[in-house]
Amino acid sequence: MSNKDVASLERIAPELEPQSIPTPERDVIRFVQSDGTLTELGQSRGVDVGFAQSLYREMVLARRLDVEALALQRQGELNLWLQCAGQEAAQVGSIRALDAADMVFPSYREHAAALSRGVTASELLSPWRGASHAGWDGSARRFHLYSLVLGTQTLHATGFAAGSRLAGTDDIVLTYFGDGAASQGDVNEALNWAAAMKLPVVFFCQNNQWAISTPSSSQMGAPLHQRAAGFGMPAWHVDGNDVLAVHAVTEAAALHVRSGRGPAFIEAQTYRMAGHSSSDDPGRYRGADEVTLWGGRDPISRMAKLLGELGTAEQFFAGLRAESDDFARDIRSACLSIERPRFEELFGNVYAEPHPVMERERAEFCALTSMLDAGV
Amino acid sequence: MSNKDVASLERIAPELEPQSIPTPERDVIRFVQSDGTLTELGQSRGVDVGFAQSLYREMVLARRLDVEALALQRQGELNLWLQCAGQEAAQVGSIRALDAADMVFPSYREHAAALSRGVTASELLSPWRGASHAGWDGSARRFHLYSLVLGTQTLHATGFAAGSRLAGTDDIVLTYFGDGAASQGDVNEALNWAAAMKLPVVFFCQNNQWAISTPSSSQMGAPLHQRAAGFGMPAWHVDGNDVLAVHAVTEAAALHVRSGRGPAFIEAQTYRMAGHSSSDDPGRYRGADEVTLWGGRDPISRMAKLLGELGTAEQFFAGLRAESDDFARDIRSACLSIERPRFEELFGNVYAEPHPVMERERAEFCALTSMLDAGV
Amino acid sequence: METMTLGGALNAGLRRALEADERVVLMGEDIGRLGGVFRVTDGLQKQFGANRVIDTPLAESGIVGTAIGLALRGFRPVCEIQFDGFVYPAFDQIVSQLAKLRARSGGRLTLPIVIRIPGGGGIGAVEHHSESNEAYFAHTAGLRVVSCSNPNDAFWMIQQAIASEDPVIFFEPKRRYWDKGQVEPHADLPLHGSRMLGRGDDALLVAHGPSVALALAAAAAAHEDGYSVGVLDLRSLSPLDLPTLLDAAKRSGRVVVVHEASTFGGIGAEIAATITEHCFADLKSPVLRVGGYNIPYPPAGVENEFLPDIDRVLVAIDRSLSFQVAS
Amino acid sequence: METMTLGGALNAGLRRALEADERVVLMGEDIGRLGGVFRVTDGLQKQFGANRVIDTPLAESGIVGTAIGLALRGFRPVCEIQFDGFVYPAFDQIVSQLAKLRARSGGRLTLPIVIRIPGGGGIGAVEHHSESNEAYFAHTAGLRVVSCSNPNDAFWMIQQAIASEDPVIFFEPKRRYWDKGQVEPHADLPLHGSRMLGRGDDALLVAHGPSVALALAAAAAAHEDGYSVGVLDLRSLSPLDLPTLLDAAKRSGRVVVVHEASTFGGIGAEIAATITEHCFADLKSPVLRVGGYNIPYPPAGVENEFLPDIDRVLVAIDRSLSFQVAS
Ligand SMILES: Cc1ncc(C[n+]2csc(CCOP(=O)(O)OP(=O)(O)O)c2C)c(N)n1
Ligand SMILES: Cc1ncc(C[n+]2csc(CCOP(=O)(O)OP(=O)(O)O)c2C)c(N)n1
Ligand SMILES: [Mg+2]
Ligand SMILES: [Mg+2]
């Protein structure tokens, strides 16, 4: 008996229909359309042009970083690069909605967010040049190290938020993760934990449609914003390529979270315009049509159009181009001057307190090095 | 600034309210009330008395097993016992809704379900007497071993269901787990995996209100049936102490699942009437009131009343009492005749193919034993 | 000086740590209202409140992962894993996150987290409740791993572990929770020091946690046969206290390592390899290992056949003493 | 006889296994359409369909957990873990479920599952992509652990692993994926046999996977200095091929174990302890170990300082050869 036959044989009695069923995906919140025109909602909210320009500026610089870093990788100056092109609005819009004291736990593709938090190009490129595992001081930047083991950072964020609550401060935590990472046990444990304990965490998922070669559609059985609500937190579904909408939605979520009502979730629809990494060949698994389609939804050009429409002077754009070119030069020279660590120093970075194995091995390493250097 | 102040300062703009929000818990589906009277829904469905009697019988026998096993533990004949008293309706009602060919992946408290699948008392008590890790042949009984590492079995169930689909058969899989286990990453990975792949699994959660000393209310931020729907599967919320409702709901879920429409979820509200295990002292964490309240909702006495009301002869009850007494005697003698395995046999149970370490160590063990026996 | 059970000493040590530093928080499943399934945290939630003795959701990865977040926020979390066999769901958070975060951050971050694990068998438990998994953690750079064997060490070592700025995996010998002993007014060893018991002119037994009592019993039996057998209570499994270990090994020249974990790839292998590397010339016989057999922990009814016992230890001492190079 | 890269040999071996037995299914992240990040499964989904070469959700515990379910339903799953550092989220399913299920079932259940892990460093990767975690699995009773070092072994061992009725953890030396070599028409060793390369009259190097090529280079260099140094390619880490290993150790009397993992508690400790226990009288010097230092894997820019290299191996051979009992 095939499945079809079974289905046609019997129906669930109407009074026994399931009480809780998957609801359809909600429309995204959008202020600015792909062509740069405002939606009705966008019109009703109005645009603070100066502020919009500052968001636009950060997106443009982040895109430039991405372009330069890829070039550096192609020239052999970086071992690897993970591009964030296409996701600038999701990142800049969200991180700019936080207070400076709020802590951020990123995944590994949050370069635009990192720049916004003051992480320098040199710090950002350092791991990809093989010079460190994390180039920046996470506490000072209020921007934790990148986490490559997918989803693990969402639990760290949850614990950090628990600490803030215990300490009685009103800072909140935002954590970034991808559509693929959402399948990991850790992310779901974090959602449940934060909801059960009503902790001040904003879970920000950049659904960029792909986890390497796996499309979001085969990664999950329901839209992520719906899953989050099922764990007991409100969820927003936003056009992740609309920096103004992302900013507004993140502000709303942060407000909810800061007011002690527990965590919140944002699913931002965006697109990984490049391959997964500089080693990836996306042509193997996705079509040009899709890439073109999303190219038309680019977060940066849409803002350029809107800003032009709203009367931004060409001078502003020209100034930004110049700044961006300077930035490109800085990136390149910053990259080339990143220094490899001295290996013997690493022994001192493992433990905070003295450790005999570290001391012994450092001594052995140094002795060996001098011996070999001496040509013995 | 305290959280309260923040809350009163600003409100989220109405147009930016979250689009997906936790919905309130749905009322449970119930046919039979605690006092044995039928609900409206129960009346409209009608009762097949013979069938109801057979469910009742299994519940009574399961309860008797629980009582006898606890006594055996108290007498030192079992090392430990985990009581299922109070959860008989949830288990018998659900397992009886499956086809014989459907596979079941239990947690560790599913004694009533196990009996229904033909697991014998001797097989069931064996692990608690320290004689085995699993007393029964899971494939033959279509009832897999108990899984003590919480939630792990839900992934095994999901994989088994994937296999059935690959093989093209129309059997389905049901897996039991608790309210506490639902916090584990594995359970959530299983829910997502099964939903993403539309696999024929019924996820059956016995929410018995407690995970050892942790109440369900602090385990999660939203009712479990709602979480499941958020993963993309329909969910039922049923009075787990109403065997007829549980049966009907599981039948509906099984029908959904068998028809190829993907997984389904059932949250059965029930109660762990005893401590977590024979070593637990529930008086440390829960009040007598609650226990009394749920005592009044006992699944067995409610059915006894209903059956009496529907004209079941006293003869039926007397016969069942006699059967139950016989069963008690069988349980006791079965328990006492469970044999410890011979340790040297265990070396042969680890690998399916020859393994030199096993062979060497078995030989060493046997040599040592003979040496010591010889008093050398 | 007070007499306590090992479990009671841990309880008292945790209380002292909570009193001494308000950044210390305990977290785990059922540790609050219930006081833990072994009552090690009994009464602590009542005394310090639910914010410092936290009943968590049932998720081990969550426990360790959120503890990391708490530590980054300035707290000093002490996590309880309910039983040894339930630590594996947290393995990634322990091995890839907790152990590596300081090194990954270039030495910037400090993770003062203790993970308490009631380990070992011998209590007639059901499966997954009797494992000895110290070797996994000892092989992981970035962790410190210790194991206490008696009330005095339990009391002092738990406080030292909590005071440590580094992550510490803290094994408690669950079958010794009810053993009584005296707790001294001062700690006489640092956290990572080993303790030599007896002289060991003829042979040395190396043990930790639950196996120390067994080693002492075997040493006493050997003494009756006229042999001087010393016992080294390792206390620290990573790092090893090499000076003490190698000294003792050299003096004895014959060494038997005892632990409950399966021998293949167990901590005994590291100890044997290290002793041999450093004391080759002083060894009169190869270092032997007595441990659990290389099978998954068996049903409780036959766990005594699985676990090292005095007979197996004495046979190993015998083999070591009677070892002849020519044989 | 055909020349293949190691990655290509694995691909060919997997194809043969899929052809030979329709119960074989491959599963993992990005193994289908993409063909895996290392292209080891390239073209297989196209040939065998998406039901036999399955792109899974991004969840390692889910991959191993569902593979167990598939095996219980009669399939023979071959799981790919994308990189060594991502196996830890699946640790519970591997160590507590996969390894133990047969023993737990009293020998009733059979779990013919292979878990492929591209292991080791040396490719300039970012963190978590260069780990050598074989010791965790080798210490786990119920698993078999193997490691291939060349195209021929890769081709044959993957097929033997899939044909095995037991769970096999299969390490692939990722930095050798592009190495070329000849694939013979027949397997000349069983899955758990070790391979002796050269004679080793003076010393023996024991290695596996990515370190075999290094050991061979060191042996060649030693040869130029007039020493006969043999290389034992372990191939199987659990169980060890003791007859071959002990034979070789006895012949040489001097042994150096080389692996990329940190030495403390690594598989080298087990090998050293075992050799010493069985060959004590034949050893002219203690077994030495050359491995990764006992720190988390460093940034790629300095990984060559971390990893064993020919200098460190030669220094160890030297130490072994010049060892004097009196020194
Ligand atoms: C636990 C774990 N498994 C596998 C990987 C390998 N991996 C790196 S990125 C990636 C895809 C992640 O997709 P998503 O979460 O959507 O983030 P995106 O790359 O799209 O930003 C995978 C599979 C990993 N880093 N961690
Ligand atoms: C992974 C894991 N962590 C901890 C435990 C210890 N433990 C056994 S039962 C239990 C409570 C389980 O609660 P629930 O899932 O609601 O099932 P119930 O006991 O109520 O049937 C705990 C914490 C375990 N068995 N497995
Ligand atoms: Mg993605
Ligand atoms: Mg429960």
PDB file of C-alpha atoms in Angstrom, chain A residues 209-349:
ATOM      1  CA  GLN A 209      19.526  31.080   1.657  1.00  0.00           C
ATOM      2  CA  TRP A 210      22.524  28.764   1.714  1.00  0.00           C
ATOM      3  CA  ALA A 211      24.683  26.722   4.052  1.00  0.00           C
ATOM      4  CA  ILE A 212      27.558  26.014   1.717  1.00  0.00           C
ATOM      5  CA  SER A 213      25.638  23.959  -0.901  1.00  0.00           C
ATOM      6  CA  THR A 214      22.517  23.283   1.139  1.00  0.00           C
ATOM      7  CA  PRO A 215      19.570  25.580   0.457  1.00  0.00           C
ATOM      8  CA  SER A 216      17.534  26.779   3.429  1.00  0.00           C
ATOM      9  CA  SER A 217      14.554  24.988   1.956  1.00  0.00           C
ATOM     10  CA  SER A 218      16.088  21.583   2.637  1.00  0.00           C
ATOM     11  CA  GLN A 219      17.636  22.634   5.930  1.00  0.00           C
ATOM     12  CA  MET A 220      14.353  23.015   7.789  1.00  0.00           C
ATOM     13  CA  GLY A 221      10.674  22.180   7.757  1.00  0.00           C
ATOM     14  CA  ALA A 222       9.319  25.594   8.681  1.00  0.00           C
ATOM     15  CA  PRO A 223      10.516  29.188   8.573  1.00  0.00           C
ATOM     16  CA  LEU A 224      12.878  30.026  11.398  1.00  0.00           C
ATOM     17  CA  HIS A 225      10.905  32.924  12.799  1.00  0.00           C
ATOM     18  CA  GLN A 226       8.096  30.502  13.388  1.00  0.00           C
ATOM     19  CA  ARG A 227      10.358  28.061  15.179  1.00  0.00           C
ATOM     20  CA  ALA A 228      11.557  30.756  17.536  1.00  0.00           C
ATOM     21  CA  ALA A 229       8.034  31.778  18.472  1.00  0.00           C
ATOM     22  CA  GLY A 230       7.393  28.128  19.254  1.00  0.00           C
ATOM     23  CA  PHE A 231      10.162  28.280  21.828  1.00  0.00           C
ATOM     24  CA  GLY A 232       8.407  31.152  23.522  1.00  0.00           C
ATOM     25  CA  MET A 233       9.826  34.373  22.150  1.00  0.00           C
ATOM     26  CA  PRO A 234       8.522  36.944  19.709  1.00  0.00           C
ATOM     27  CA  ALA A 235      10.009  36.822  16.240  1.00  0.00           C
ATOM     28  CA  TRP A 236      10.409  39.304  13.458  1.00  0.00           C
ATOM     29  CA  HIS A 237      10.796  38.495   9.781  1.00  0.00           C
ATOM     30  CA  VAL A 238      12.564  41.264   7.984  1.00  0.00           C
ATOM     31  CA  ASP A 239      13.974  42.046   4.583  1.00  0.00           C
ATOM     32  CA  GLY A 240      17.621  41.627   5.489  1.00  0.00           C
ATOM     33  CA  ASN A 241      18.698  43.651   2.474  1.00  0.00           C
ATOM     34  CA  ASP A 242      16.832  46.705   3.706  1.00  0.00           C
ATOM     35  CA  VAL A 243      19.093  48.368   6.210  1.00  0.00           C
ATOM     36  CA  LEU A 244      16.404  50.717   7.495  1.00  0.00           C
ATOM     37  CA  ALA A 245      13.940  47.942   8.176  1.00  0.00           C
ATOM     38  CA  VAL A 246      16.591  45.794   9.827  1.00  0.00           C
ATOM     39  CA  HIS A 247      17.557  48.699  12.025  1.00  0.00           C
ATOM     40  CA  ALA A 248      13.984  49.406  13.080  1.00  0.00           C
ATOM     41  CA  VAL A 249      13.192  45.779  13.752  1.00  0.00           C
ATOM     42  CA  THR A 250      16.358  45.260  15.760  1.00  0.00           C
ATOM     43  CA  GLU A 251      15.560  48.354  17.778  1.00  0.00           C
ATOM     44  CA  ALA A 252      12.144  46.933  18.530  1.00  0.00           C
ATOM     45  CA  ALA A 253      13.602  43.564  19.497  1.00  0.00           C
ATOM     46  CA  ALA A 254      16.257  45.200  21.650  1.00  0.00           C
ATOM     47  CA  LEU A 255      13.606  47.227  23.402  1.00  0.00           C
ATOM     48  CA  HIS A 256      11.599  44.108  24.110  1.00  0.00           C
ATOM     49  CA  VAL A 257      14.647  42.314  25.401  1.00  0.00           C
ATOM     50  CA  ARG A 258      15.982  45.182  27.474  1.00  0.00           C
ATOM     51  CA  SER A 259      12.665  45.599  29.200  1.00  0.00           C
ATOM     52  CA  GLY A 260      13.058  42.208  30.868  1.00  0.00           C
ATOM     53  CA  ARG A 261      10.473  40.357  28.818  1.00  0.00           C
ATOM     54  CA  GLY A 262      12.868  37.664  27.696  1.00  0.00           C
ATOM     55  CA  PRO A 263      14.652  36.945  24.426  1.00  0.00           C
ATOM     56  CA  ALA A 264      13.636  37.887  20.902  1.00  0.00           C
ATOM     57  CA  PHE A 265      14.353  36.498  17.465  1.00  0.00           C
ATOM     58  CA  ILE A 266      14.933  38.103  14.110  1.00  0.00           C
ATOM     59  CA  GLU A 267      15.062  36.271  10.819  1.00  0.00           C
ATOM     60  CA  ALA A 268      16.597  38.483   8.176  1.00  0.00           C
ATOM     61  CA  GLN A 269      16.176  37.313   4.601  1.00  0.00           C
ATOM     62  CA  THR A 270      19.362  38.057   2.767  1.00  0.00           C
ATOM     63  CA  TYR A 271      21.711  36.481   0.278  1.00  0.00           C
ATOM     64  CA  ARG A 272      25.256  35.216   0.190  1.00  0.00           C
ATOM     65  CA  MET A 273      26.175  36.798  -3.120  1.00  0.00           C
ATOM     66  CA  ALA A 274      29.529  35.024  -3.396  1.00  0.00           C
ATOM     67  CA  GLY A 275      30.560  31.457  -2.784  1.00  0.00           C
ATOM     68  CA  HIS A 276      30.697  30.079   0.724  1.00  0.00           C
ATOM     69  CA  SER A 277      34.389  30.901   0.871  1.00  0.00           C
ATOM     70  CA  SER A 278      37.176  31.740  -1.472  1.00  0.00           C
ATOM     71  CA  SER A 279      37.648  27.987  -1.977  1.00  0.00           C
ATOM     72  CA  ASP A 280      34.048  27.331  -2.900  1.00  0.00           C
ATOM     73  CA  ASP A 281      32.629  26.956  -6.385  1.00  0.00           C
ATOM     74  CA  PRO A 282      28.947  27.903  -6.064  1.00  0.00           C
ATOM     75  CA  GLY A 283      28.369  27.137  -9.730  1.00  0.00           C
ATOM     76  CA  ARG A 284      28.244  23.495  -8.717  1.00  0.00           C
ATOM     77  CA  TYR A 285      25.009  23.873  -6.824  1.00  0.00           C
ATOM     78  CA  ARG A 286      23.143  27.023  -7.754  1.00  0.00           C
ATOM     79  CA  GLY A 287      21.977  28.653 -10.897  1.00  0.00           C
ATOM     80  CA  ALA A 288      22.855  31.992 -12.388  1.00  0.00           C
ATOM     81  CA  ASP A 289      19.187  33.037 -12.363  1.00  0.00           C
ATOM     82  CA  GLU A 290      19.038  33.026  -8.633  1.00  0.00           C
ATOM     83  CA  VAL A 291      22.221  35.003  -8.338  1.00  0.00           C
ATOM     84  CA  THR A 292      20.912  37.558 -10.806  1.00  0.00           C
ATOM     85  CA  LEU A 293      17.608  37.795  -9.010  1.00  0.00           C
ATOM     86  CA  TRP A 294      19.287  38.546  -5.708  1.00  0.00           C
ATOM     87  CA  GLY A 295      21.792  40.804  -7.405  1.00  0.00           C
ATOM     88  CA  GLY A 296      18.801  42.983  -8.188  1.00  0.00           C
ATOM     89  CA  ARG A 297      18.025  43.115  -4.486  1.00  0.00           C
ATOM     90  CA  ASP A 298      21.447  44.377  -3.504  1.00  0.00           C
ATOM     91  CA  PRO A 299      21.284  46.225  -0.192  1.00  0.00           C
ATOM     92  CA  ILE A 300      23.770  48.889  -1.171  1.00  0.00           C
ATOM     93  CA  SER A 301      22.504  49.980  -4.563  1.00  0.00           C
ATOM     94  CA  ARG A 302      18.990  50.146  -3.183  1.00  0.00           C
ATOM     95  CA  MET A 303      20.127  52.613  -0.527  1.00  0.00           C
ATOM     96  CA  ALA A 304      22.133  54.600  -3.045  1.00  0.00           C
ATOM     97  CA  LYS A 305      18.983  55.055  -5.101  1.00  0.00           C
ATOM     98  CA  LEU A 306      16.900  56.001  -2.101  1.00  0.00           C
ATOM     99  CA  LEU A 307      19.475  58.477  -0.850  1.00  0.00           C
ATOM    100  CA  GLY A 308      19.758  60.016  -4.288  1.00  0.00           C
ATOM    101  CA  GLU A 309      15.990  60.217  -4.456  1.00  0.00           C
ATOM    102  CA  LEU A 310      15.951  61.955  -1.097  1.00  0.00           C
ATOM    103  CA  GLY A 311      18.365  64.554  -2.373  1.00  0.00           C
ATOM    104  CA  THR A 312      21.746  63.392  -1.164  1.00  0.00           C
ATOM    105  CA  ALA A 313      24.379  65.442  -2.935  1.00  0.00           C
ATOM    106  CA  GLU A 314      26.794  63.821  -5.374  1.00  0.00           C
ATOM    107  CA  GLN A 315      29.492  65.247  -3.136  1.00  0.00           C
ATOM    108  CA  PHE A 316      28.511  62.763  -0.442  1.00  0.00           C
ATOM    109  CA  PHE A 317      28.889  59.845  -2.815  1.00  0.00           C
ATOM    110  CA  ALA A 318      32.160  61.160  -4.196  1.00  0.00           C
ATOM    111  CA  GLY A 319      33.532  61.686  -0.695  1.00  0.00           C
ATOM    112  CA  LEU A 320      32.595  58.156   0.196  1.00  0.00           C
ATOM    113  CA  ARG A 321      34.262  56.790  -2.919  1.00  0.00           C
ATOM    114  CA  ALA A 322      37.451  58.567  -1.936  1.00  0.00           C
ATOM    115  CA  GLU A 323      37.209  57.311   1.632  1.00  0.00           C
ATOM    116  CA  SER A 324      36.627  53.841   0.308  1.00  0.00           C
ATOM    117  CA  ASP A 325      39.702  54.011  -1.907  1.00  0.00           C
ATOM    118  CA  ASP A 326      41.789  55.164   1.034  1.00  0.00           C
ATOM    119  CA  PHE A 327      40.339  52.337   3.069  1.00  0.00           C
ATOM    120  CA  ALA A 328      41.304  49.870   0.361  1.00  0.00           C
ATOM    121  CA  ARG A 329      44.885  51.052   0.512  1.00  0.00           C
ATOM    122  CA  ASP A 330      44.865  50.810   4.293  1.00  0.00           C
ATOM    123  CA  ILE A 331      43.478  47.294   4.153  1.00  0.00           C
ATOM    124  CA  ARG A 332      46.185  46.175   1.822  1.00  0.00           C
ATOM    125  CA  SER A 333      49.008  47.635   3.827  1.00  0.00           C
ATOM    126  CA  ALA A 334      47.450  46.466   7.090  1.00  0.00           C
ATOM    127  CA  CYS A 335      47.250  42.957   5.668  1.00  0.00           C
ATOM    128  CA  LEU A 336      50.810  42.888   4.479  1.00  0.00           C
ATOM    129  CA  SER A 337      52.125  44.073   7.810  1.00  0.00           C
ATOM    130  CA  ILE A 338      50.295  41.482   9.893  1.00  0.00           C
ATOM    131  CA  GLU A 339      52.957  39.491  11.656  1.00  0.00           C
ATOM    132  CA  ARG A 340      52.982  35.820  12.398  1.00  0.00           C
ATOM    133  CA  PRO A 341      53.150  35.171  16.112  1.00  0.00           C
ATOM    134  CA  ARG A 342      56.346  33.769  17.533  1.00  0.00           C
ATOM    135  CA  PHE A 343      55.545  30.141  18.116  1.00  0.00           C
ATOM    136  CA  GLU A 344      57.216  30.003  21.523  1.00  0.00           C
ATOM    137  CA  GLU A 345      54.797  32.665  22.762  1.00  0.00           C
ATOM    138  CA  LEU A 346      51.838  30.399  22.189  1.00  0.00           C
ATOM    139  CA  PHE A 347      52.807  28.191  25.109  1.00  0.00           C
ATOM    140  CA  GLY A 348      52.045  31.116  27.372  1.00  0.00           C
ATOM    141  CA  ASN A 349      48.564  31.641  25.961  1.00  0.00           C
TER     142      ASN A 349
END
